[in-house]
Amino acid sequence: MEQERQHQGRENSGWCSQVKLWSGLVISIVLLSSCFIVSCVEKNWECCPSTWKSFGSSCYLISTERNFWAQSEQNCVAMGAHLVVINSEAEQNFIVQQLNESLSYFLGLSDLQGNGNWQWIDQTPYKDNVRLWHQHEPNFSAEECASIVFWSSRGWGWNDVFCDTNRNSICEMKKVYL
C-alpha cells in the first residue's frame, strides 16, 4: 500500500510538472501572438510614390522641368499634389538637401495682387507660418511669386521672383496611410 502511494505521488508530481510546463508554453505563445497582432493592427504603413522623397507626413518631388509658376502648380495638381508649403526650418533643411544649388525652385507662396499679402497655396496662414526669406526680401511688389534659391554668401532662402519666369519647382503631397 505504501509503495502504491509513493508511486502515485511520483506520477502526480510528473504530471503536474508537465502541466506547468505546457501551461507556461501556451501562455507565452498567447502573449507573443497578442503582441504581434496588436503591433500589426496599430502599425500605420506610410507610402510615397516611388520617385518622391519622404519627410514627416509629406512626400516631395523635385521637378526637373522649368515652367512658369501657374504651370508648375498645375503640374503638381495633376499628380495629386501642390507646390510645396514650407512649415518649418527642419522641413526646409530636408528639402534643400535634395536641391541643386545652381537652380531656383518655385514655392507654393504668392502675392498675386502685389500688395504684400503673401498666401500659401494650401491656405496655410502666412502670418502663423515660418518665414525664411533672404535678407531684404521680398523687395519688389511686381515679383509676386516666391522661390527658394541658394546664394553663396547667404545659403538657402526665399526670394520674390516674377511668376512668368521659367524655374524648377517642388511638389508636395500628404503621405498615403494604409
mmCIF file of C-alpha atoms in Angstrom:
data_model
loop_
_atom_site.group_PDB
_atom_site.id
_atom_site.type_symbol
_atom_site.label_atom_id
_atom_site.label_comp_id
_atom_site.label_asym_id
_atom_site.label_seq_id
_atom_site.Cartn_x
_atom_site.Cartn_y
_atom_site.Cartn_z
ATOM 1 C CA MET A 1 0.000 0.000 0.000
ATOM 2 C CA GLU A 2 2.799 2.396 0.944
ATOM 3 C CA GLN A 3 4.590 1.636 -2.322
ATOM 4 C CA GLU A 4 1.396 2.321 -4.252
ATOM 5 C CA ARG A 5 1.024 5.792 -2.670
ATOM 6 C CA GLN A 6 4.655 6.632 -3.398
ATOM 7 C CA HIS A 7 4.203 5.514 -6.996
ATOM 8 C CA GLN A 8 1.012 7.610 -7.335
ATOM 9 C CA GLY A 9 2.779 10.604 -5.777
ATOM 10 C CA ARG A 10 5.556 10.358 -8.318
ATOM 11 C CA GLU A 11 3.054 10.048 -11.164
ATOM 12 C CA ASN A 12 1.107 13.097 -9.896
ATOM 13 C CA SER A 13 4.328 15.016 -9.439
ATOM 14 C CA GLY A 14 5.443 14.198 -13.021
ATOM 15 C CA TRP A 15 2.012 15.033 -14.401
ATOM 16 C CA CYS A 16 1.938 18.382 -12.528
ATOM 17 C CA SER A 17 5.365 19.262 -13.895
ATOM 18 C CA GLN A 18 4.196 18.579 -17.436
ATOM 19 C CA VAL A 19 1.011 20.606 -16.951
ATOM 20 C CA LYS A 20 3.024 23.529 -15.586
ATOM 21 C CA LEU A 21 5.480 23.321 -18.485
ATOM 22 C CA TRP A 22 2.727 23.176 -21.128
ATOM 23 C CA SER A 23 0.737 25.917 -19.404
ATOM 24 C CA GLY A 24 3.790 28.160 -19.416
ATOM 25 C CA LEU A 25 4.395 27.468 -23.087
ATOM 26 C CA VAL A 26 0.758 28.144 -24.019
ATOM 27 C CA ILE A 27 0.702 31.401 -22.024
ATOM 28 C CA SER A 28 3.982 32.518 -23.636
ATOM 29 C CA ILE A 29 2.698 31.768 -27.140
ATOM 30 C CA VAL A 30 -0.582 33.584 -26.462
ATOM 31 C CA LEU A 31 1.246 36.647 -25.120
ATOM 32 C CA LEU A 32 3.692 36.762 -28.041
ATOM 33 C CA SER A 33 0.867 36.311 -30.541
ATOM 34 C CA SER A 34 -1.131 39.090 -28.880
ATOM 35 C CA CYS A 35 1.841 41.443 -29.013
ATOM 36 C CA PHE A 36 2.415 40.638 -32.684
ATOM 37 C CA ILE A 37 -1.249 41.143 -33.618
ATOM 38 C CA VAL A 38 -1.507 44.439 -31.697
ATOM 39 C CA SER A 39 1.669 45.790 -33.307
ATOM 40 C CA CYS A 40 0.388 44.862 -36.774
ATOM 41 C CA VAL A 41 -3.025 46.430 -36.163
ATOM 42 C CA GLU A 42 -1.565 49.629 -34.702
ATOM 43 C CA LYS A 43 1.164 49.995 -37.345
ATOM 44 C CA ASN A 44 0.457 52.671 -39.980
ATOM 45 C CA TRP A 45 2.099 51.959 -43.291
ATOM 46 C CA GLU A 46 3.158 55.235 -44.897
ATOM 47 C CA CYS A 47 3.604 55.434 -48.642
ATOM 48 C CA CYS A 48 5.033 57.921 -51.129
ATOM 49 C CA PRO A 49 5.213 57.406 -54.894
ATOM 50 C CA SER A 50 8.493 55.722 -55.822
ATOM 51 C CA THR A 51 10.339 58.791 -57.138
ATOM 52 C CA TRP A 52 9.176 61.086 -54.319
ATOM 53 C CA LYS A 53 11.142 61.864 -51.132
ATOM 54 C CA SER A 54 9.547 61.283 -47.722
ATOM 55 C CA PHE A 55 9.725 63.670 -44.752
ATOM 56 C CA GLY A 56 7.285 63.978 -41.856
ATOM 57 C CA SER A 57 3.736 63.458 -43.112
ATOM 58 C CA SER A 58 4.510 64.582 -46.685
ATOM 59 C CA CYS A 59 6.070 63.405 -49.921
ATOM 60 C CA TYR A 60 8.134 65.730 -52.156
ATOM 61 C CA LEU A 61 9.002 65.701 -55.835
ATOM 62 C CA ILE A 62 11.754 67.957 -57.137
ATOM 63 C CA SER A 63 10.725 68.858 -60.666
ATOM 64 C CA THR A 64 13.313 68.667 -63.418
ATOM 65 C CA GLU A 65 11.086 70.730 -65.739
ATOM 66 C CA ARG A 66 11.223 74.509 -65.854
ATOM 67 C CA ASN A 67 7.856 76.279 -66.100
ATOM 68 C CA PHE A 68 6.023 79.415 -65.069
ATOM 69 C CA TRP A 69 4.601 79.405 -61.519
ATOM 70 C CA ALA A 70 0.970 78.723 -62.618
ATOM 71 C CA GLN A 71 2.029 75.858 -64.904
ATOM 72 C CA SER A 72 4.221 74.403 -62.140
ATOM 73 C CA GLU A 73 1.210 74.408 -59.800
ATOM 74 C CA GLN A 74 -0.972 72.769 -62.477
ATOM 75 C CA ASN A 75 1.651 70.048 -62.975
ATOM 76 C CA CYS A 76 1.687 69.375 -59.217
ATOM 77 C CA VAL A 77 -2.141 69.301 -59.068
ATOM 78 C CA ALA A 78 -2.218 66.792 -61.955
ATOM 79 C CA MET A 79 -0.211 64.451 -59.681
ATOM 80 C CA GLY A 80 -2.492 64.962 -56.659
ATOM 81 C CA ALA A 81 -0.118 67.469 -55.060
ATOM 82 C CA HIS A 82 0.537 71.230 -54.859
ATOM 83 C CA LEU A 83 3.587 73.452 -54.883
ATOM 84 C CA VAL A 84 5.475 72.996 -51.627
ATOM 85 C CA VAL A 85 4.354 74.749 -48.447
ATOM 86 C CA ILE A 86 7.259 75.054 -46.023
ATOM 87 C CA ASN A 87 6.037 74.849 -42.427
ATOM 88 C CA SER A 88 9.313 74.609 -40.515
ATOM 89 C CA GLU A 89 13.029 75.179 -40.774
ATOM 90 C CA ALA A 90 13.509 71.406 -40.376
ATOM 91 C CA GLU A 91 11.309 70.794 -43.408
ATOM 92 C CA GLN A 92 13.280 73.352 -45.447
ATOM 93 C CA ASN A 93 16.575 71.818 -44.308
ATOM 94 C CA PHE A 94 15.367 68.414 -45.554
ATOM 95 C CA ILE A 95 14.183 69.830 -48.882
ATOM 96 C CA VAL A 96 17.355 71.791 -49.689
ATOM 97 C CA GLN A 97 19.409 68.608 -49.336
ATOM 98 C CA GLN A 98 17.615 67.420 -52.493
ATOM 99 C CA LEU A 99 18.160 70.636 -54.493
ATOM 100 C CA ASN A 100 20.771 71.818 -56.965
ATOM 101 C CA GLU A 101 22.463 74.995 -55.691
ATOM 102 C CA SER A 102 22.652 76.438 -59.212
ATOM 103 C CA LEU A 103 18.842 76.362 -59.704
ATOM 104 C CA SER A 104 15.890 78.284 -58.304
ATOM 105 C CA TYR A 105 12.668 76.461 -57.342
ATOM 106 C CA PHE A 106 9.114 77.812 -57.112
ATOM 107 C CA LEU A 107 7.378 77.528 -53.738
ATOM 108 C CA GLY A 108 3.619 77.423 -53.198
ATOM 109 C CA LEU A 109 3.756 81.018 -51.946
ATOM 110 C CA SER A 110 2.497 84.029 -53.890
ATOM 111 C CA ASP A 111 1.271 87.617 -53.632
ATOM 112 C CA LEU A 112 -0.682 87.767 -56.886
ATOM 113 C CA GLN A 113 -2.104 91.246 -56.152
ATOM 114 C CA GLY A 114 1.356 92.636 -55.382
ATOM 115 C CA ASN A 115 0.121 94.212 -52.149
ATOM 116 C CA GLY A 116 2.338 92.380 -49.648
ATOM 117 C CA ASN A 117 -0.409 89.870 -48.799
ATOM 118 C CA TRP A 118 1.533 86.627 -49.286
ATOM 119 C CA GLN A 119 -0.581 83.438 -49.391
ATOM 120 C CA TRP A 120 0.314 79.754 -49.281
ATOM 121 C CA ILE A 121 -1.299 77.633 -51.999
ATOM 122 C CA ASP A 122 -2.952 75.324 -49.427
ATOM 123 C CA GLN A 123 -4.356 78.255 -47.397
ATOM 124 C CA THR A 124 -1.880 77.764 -44.531
ATOM 125 C CA PRO A 125 -1.908 81.152 -42.777
ATOM 126 C CA TYR A 126 1.218 83.037 -43.847
ATOM 127 C CA LYS A 127 1.423 85.119 -40.664
ATOM 128 C CA ASP A 128 1.367 82.000 -38.436
ATOM 129 C CA ASN A 129 3.880 80.087 -40.510
ATOM 130 C CA VAL A 130 7.669 80.095 -40.709
ATOM 131 C CA ARG A 131 9.204 82.740 -42.981
ATOM 132 C CA LEU A 132 12.691 82.072 -44.310
ATOM 133 C CA TRP A 133 13.249 84.967 -46.722
ATOM 134 C CA HIS A 134 16.741 86.034 -47.682
ATOM 135 C CA GLN A 135 17.704 89.297 -46.006
ATOM 136 C CA HIS A 136 15.896 92.310 -47.592
ATOM 137 C CA GLU A 137 13.389 90.028 -49.365
ATOM 138 C CA PRO A 138 10.664 90.301 -50.542
ATOM 139 C CA ASN A 139 11.752 93.578 -52.096
ATOM 140 C CA PHE A 140 9.762 94.301 -55.259
ATOM 141 C CA SER A 141 5.941 94.252 -55.433
ATOM 142 C CA ALA A 142 5.920 93.226 -59.128
ATOM 143 C CA GLU A 143 7.680 89.986 -58.141
ATOM 144 C CA GLU A 144 4.581 88.155 -56.970
ATOM 145 C CA CYS A 145 5.824 84.571 -56.586
ATOM 146 C CA ALA A 146 8.307 83.028 -54.193
ATOM 147 C CA SER A 147 11.224 80.768 -54.921
ATOM 148 C CA ILE A 148 13.887 79.097 -52.859
ATOM 149 C CA VAL A 149 17.392 79.838 -54.060
ATOM 150 C CA PHE A 150 20.969 79.332 -52.891
ATOM 151 C CA TRP A 151 23.091 82.458 -52.651
ATOM 152 C CA SER A 152 26.729 81.678 -51.919
ATOM 153 C CA SER A 153 27.010 84.482 -49.378
ATOM 154 C CA ARG A 154 23.785 83.539 -47.521
ATOM 155 C CA GLY A 155 22.929 79.916 -48.250
ATOM 156 C CA TRP A 156 19.358 78.808 -48.961
ATOM 157 C CA GLY A 157 16.487 81.242 -48.558
ATOM 158 C CA TRP A 158 13.366 82.610 -50.188
ATOM 159 C CA ASN A 159 13.323 85.266 -52.870
ATOM 160 C CA ASP A 160 10.424 87.063 -54.557
ATOM 161 C CA VAL A 161 10.522 86.484 -58.321
ATOM 162 C CA PHE A 162 8.424 87.153 -61.409
ATOM 163 C CA CYS A 163 5.737 84.466 -61.782
ATOM 164 C CA ASP A 164 6.206 84.260 -65.553
ATOM 165 C CA THR A 165 9.863 83.227 -65.402
ATOM 166 C CA ASN A 166 10.821 79.612 -66.042
ATOM 167 C CA ARG A 167 12.015 77.850 -62.905
ATOM 168 C CA ASN A 168 12.109 74.393 -61.429
ATOM 169 C CA SER A 169 9.611 73.611 -58.699
ATOM 170 C CA ILE A 170 8.901 71.379 -55.714
ATOM 171 C CA CYS A 171 5.620 69.486 -55.397
ATOM 172 C CA GLU A 172 4.249 68.271 -52.053
ATOM 173 C CA MET A 173 1.514 65.779 -51.200
ATOM 174 C CA LYS A 174 0.365 64.136 -47.989
ATOM 175 C CA LYS A 175 1.548 60.573 -47.455
ATOM 176 C CA VAL A 176 -0.911 57.770 -48.083
ATOM 177 C CA TYR A 177 -1.551 55.713 -44.943
ATOM 178 C CA LEU A 178 -2.541 52.057 -45.315
#
